[in-house]
Amino acid sequence: MTANELFESSYGWLESHAGTILWISILLPILGAGSAKLAKGGKTDADGKLIANILVSSGIAFFVVEIAMMIFAGSVLNKNVLESNAILLIAPMLYLGIGIAAIRWVFPLNQLGSVRQATDIGAFLLVCWGIVWLFGKFRWGIIFFGSLVQLVLILGIAAFFVRRLYKRALNRK
C-alpha cells in the first residue's frame, strides 16, 4: 500500500462516518464539561481542572491537525479543500468551540493551564512570524535604507519580546 492509497482510504473511511464524527464532536465536549462540573464539586477543583484541560487540549489538537491536513492536502496532494466533505471540515471547529464555551461555563478560562499555554505559544508564533515578515521588507545589500541605530533598535526590541515569549511559552515548569 502506498502513502497515497493510505490517505485516500483514510479519507474514504472518515467520509463514510462523517455523521458519527459530527455527533461525537458535538456531544463529547458537552459530556466533558458536565464531567468537569461534577468533578469540580469535590473537595478540590483539581479533578475538574484536569478534565477541562484535557478537553481544551484535545480540541486545540484536533483543530491543529485539521489545519495541517488541509495544508498537506493542498500542497502535496494538490487537492482542493473546497471539494472535501464540509462536515469533516466543521467537526474539529465545533469540538473546539463547544468545548471552550462549555468549559467557560464551569471554570474561568484563565484558570486553566492549557488555555494559558496555548495563548503563550500562539503569541510566540505570531511574534516570530511578524519578525520574519518585517525583515523580509528590508532591502538587504550594499545600500541599507535606514540608519544602523534603527536596525539595532528593532533587533533589540524583537530579541526582548521573543526571549520573553519563548520563556513563557516553552519553559513551563
CSV table of C-alpha atoms in Angstrom, one decimal:
chain,number,residue,atom,x,y,z
A,1,MET,CA,0.0,0.0,0.0
A,2,THR,CA,1.4,3.4,-1.0
A,3,ALA,CA,1.1,6.5,1.1
A,4,ASN,CA,-1.3,8.0,-1.4
A,5,GLU,CA,-3.6,4.9,-1.1
A,6,LEU,CA,-3.4,5.2,2.7
A,7,PHE,CA,-4.5,8.8,2.6
A,8,GLU,CA,-7.3,8.1,0.2
A,9,SER,CA,-8.6,5.1,2.1
A,10,SER,CA,-8.4,7.0,5.4
A,11,TYR,CA,-10.4,9.9,3.9
A,12,GLY,CA,-12.9,7.5,2.5
A,13,TRP,CA,-13.4,6.0,5.9
A,14,LEU,CA,-13.8,9.4,7.5
A,15,GLU,CA,-16.2,10.4,4.8
A,16,SER,CA,-18.3,7.3,5.3
A,17,HIS,CA,-18.5,8.0,9.1
A,18,ALA,CA,-18.9,11.8,8.8
A,19,GLY,CA,-22.3,11.9,10.6
A,20,THR,CA,-21.0,10.0,13.6
A,21,ILE,CA,-17.9,12.2,13.7
A,22,LEU,CA,-20.1,15.3,13.8
A,23,TRP,CA,-22.3,13.9,16.6
A,24,ILE,CA,-19.2,12.9,18.6
A,25,SER,CA,-17.7,16.4,18.1
A,26,ILE,CA,-20.8,18.0,19.5
A,27,LEU,CA,-21.6,15.6,22.3
A,28,LEU,CA,-18.1,14.9,23.7
A,29,PRO,CA,-17.4,18.5,24.7
A,30,ILE,CA,-20.8,18.7,26.4
A,31,LEU,CA,-20.3,15.5,28.3
A,32,GLY,CA,-16.7,16.6,29.2
A,33,ALA,CA,-17.9,19.9,30.6
A,34,GLY,CA,-20.6,18.1,32.6
A,35,SER,CA,-17.9,15.7,33.9
A,36,ALA,CA,-15.7,18.7,34.8
A,37,LYS,CA,-18.7,20.3,36.6
A,38,LEU,CA,-19.3,17.2,38.6
A,39,ALA,CA,-15.6,16.8,39.4
A,40,LYS,CA,-15.4,20.4,40.5
A,41,GLY,CA,-17.9,19.7,43.2
A,42,GLY,CA,-15.4,17.7,45.3
A,43,LYS,CA,-13.0,19.0,48.0
A,44,THR,CA,-10.6,20.5,45.4
A,45,ASP,CA,-11.0,21.7,41.8
A,46,ALA,CA,-8.0,19.6,40.6
A,47,ASP,CA,-10.1,16.8,39.0
A,48,GLY,CA,-12.4,19.2,37.3
A,49,LYS,CA,-9.5,21.3,36.0
A,50,LEU,CA,-7.8,18.1,34.7
A,51,ILE,CA,-10.9,17.1,32.7
A,52,ALA,CA,-11.2,20.7,31.5
A,53,ASN,CA,-7.6,20.8,30.4
A,54,ILE,CA,-7.9,17.5,28.6
A,55,LEU,CA,-11.0,18.7,26.8
A,56,VAL,CA,-9.5,22.1,25.7
A,57,SER,CA,-6.1,20.5,24.8
A,58,SER,CA,-7.8,17.8,22.7
A,59,GLY,CA,-9.9,20.4,20.9
A,60,ILE,CA,-6.8,22.5,20.1
A,61,ALA,CA,-5.0,19.4,18.9
A,62,PHE,CA,-7.9,18.3,16.6
A,63,PHE,CA,-8.0,21.8,15.2
A,64,VAL,CA,-4.3,22.0,14.6
A,65,VAL,CA,-4.3,18.5,12.9
A,66,GLU,CA,-7.1,19.6,10.7
A,67,ILE,CA,-5.2,22.7,9.6
A,68,ALA,CA,-2.1,20.6,9.0
A,69,MET,CA,-4.0,18.1,6.9
A,70,MET,CA,-5.6,20.9,4.8
A,71,ILE,CA,-2.2,22.4,4.1
A,72,PHE,CA,-0.8,18.9,3.3
A,73,ALA,CA,-3.7,18.1,1.0
A,74,GLY,CA,-3.4,21.4,-0.8
A,75,SER,CA,0.4,21.5,-1.2
A,76,VAL,CA,1.5,17.8,-1.5
A,77,LEU,CA,-1.6,16.0,-2.9
A,78,ASN,CA,-2.8,19.0,-5.0
A,79,LYS,CA,-6.4,18.6,-3.6
A,80,ASN,CA,-8.8,21.5,-3.3
A,81,VAL,CA,-10.1,21.9,0.2
A,82,LEU,CA,-13.4,23.1,-1.2
A,83,GLU,CA,-14.0,19.7,-2.7
A,84,SER,CA,-13.9,17.9,0.7
A,85,ASN,CA,-16.7,17.0,2.9
A,86,ALA,CA,-18.0,20.1,4.8
A,87,ILE,CA,-19.0,18.0,7.8
A,88,LEU,CA,-15.4,16.8,8.2
A,89,LEU,CA,-14.2,20.4,8.0
A,90,ILE,CA,-16.7,21.7,10.5
A,91,ALA,CA,-16.4,19.0,13.1
A,92,PRO,CA,-13.0,20.0,14.7
A,93,MET,CA,-14.1,23.6,14.8
A,94,LEU,CA,-17.3,22.6,16.5
A,95,TYR,CA,-15.5,20.5,19.0
A,96,LEU,CA,-13.1,23.3,19.9
A,97,GLY,CA,-15.9,26.0,20.0
A,98,ILE,CA,-18.4,24.0,22.0
A,99,GLY,CA,-15.6,22.7,24.3
A,100,ILE,CA,-14.4,26.2,25.1
A,101,ALA,CA,-17.9,27.6,25.6
A,102,ALA,CA,-18.9,24.7,27.8
A,103,ILE,CA,-15.8,24.8,29.9
A,104,ARG,CA,-16.1,28.5,30.3
A,105,TRP,CA,-19.4,27.7,32.0
A,106,VAL,CA,-17.6,25.6,34.5
A,107,PHE,CA,-14.2,27.4,35.0
A,108,PRO,CA,-12.9,30.8,34.0
A,109,LEU,CA,-10.5,30.1,31.1
A,110,ASN,CA,-7.6,31.9,32.7
A,111,GLN,CA,-7.5,29.3,35.5
A,112,LEU,CA,-6.7,26.5,33.0
A,113,GLY,CA,-3.1,25.8,32.2
A,114,SER,CA,-3.9,24.5,28.7
A,115,VAL,CA,-5.5,27.8,27.7
A,116,ARG,CA,-2.6,29.9,29.1
A,117,GLN,CA,-0.1,27.6,27.4
A,118,ALA,CA,-2.0,27.8,24.0
A,119,THR,CA,-2.2,31.6,24.3
A,120,ASP,CA,1.5,31.9,25.0
A,121,ILE,CA,2.5,29.6,22.2
A,122,GLY,CA,0.2,31.4,19.8
A,123,ALA,CA,1.7,34.8,20.8
A,124,PHE,CA,5.2,33.4,20.4
A,125,LEU,CA,4.5,32.1,16.9
A,126,LEU,CA,2.7,35.3,15.9
A,127,VAL,CA,5.7,37.5,17.0
A,128,CYS,CA,8.1,35.2,15.2
A,129,TRP,CA,6.1,35.4,12.1
A,130,GLY,CA,5.9,39.2,12.4
A,131,ILE,CA,9.7,39.4,12.8
A,132,VAL,CA,10.2,37.3,9.7
A,133,TRP,CA,7.7,39.5,7.8
A,134,LEU,CA,9.3,42.7,9.0
A,135,PHE,CA,12.9,41.7,8.0
A,136,GLY,CA,11.5,40.5,4.7
A,137,LYS,CA,10.5,44.1,4.0
A,138,PHE,CA,14.1,45.3,4.3
A,139,ARG,CA,16.2,45.6,1.2
A,140,TRP,CA,19.5,44.0,2.1
A,141,GLY,CA,22.5,44.7,0.0
A,142,ILE,CA,25.2,47.3,-0.3
A,143,ILE,CA,22.7,50.1,0.4
A,144,PHE,CA,20.6,49.9,3.6
A,145,PHE,CA,17.7,52.3,3.7
A,146,GLY,CA,17.5,53.4,7.3
A,147,SER,CA,20.2,54.1,9.9
A,148,LEU,CA,22.1,51.5,11.8
A,149,VAL,CA,20.7,52.7,15.0
A,150,GLN,CA,17.2,51.9,13.8
A,151,LEU,CA,18.2,48.4,12.8
A,152,VAL,CA,19.9,47.8,16.2
A,153,LEU,CA,16.8,49.2,18.0
A,154,ILE,CA,14.4,46.9,16.1
A,155,LEU,CA,16.7,43.9,16.7
A,156,GLY,CA,16.8,44.7,20.4
A,157,ILE,CA,13.1,45.1,20.8
A,158,ALA,CA,12.5,41.9,18.8
A,159,ALA,CA,15.0,40.0,20.8
A,160,PHE,CA,13.4,41.1,24.1
A,161,PHE,CA,9.9,40.1,23.1
A,162,VAL,CA,10.9,36.8,21.5
A,163,ARG,CA,13.0,35.8,24.6
A,164,ARG,CA,10.2,36.7,27.0
A,165,LEU,CA,7.6,34.9,24.9
A,166,TYR,CA,9.9,31.9,24.5
A,167,LYS,CA,10.3,31.6,28.3
A,168,ARG,CA,6.6,31.9,28.8
A,169,ALA,CA,5.5,29.5,26.1
A,170,LEU,CA,8.1,26.8,26.1
A,171,ASN,CA,9.8,26.8,29.5
A,172,ARG,CA,6.9,25.9,31.8
A,173,LYS,CA,7.6,24.0,34.9
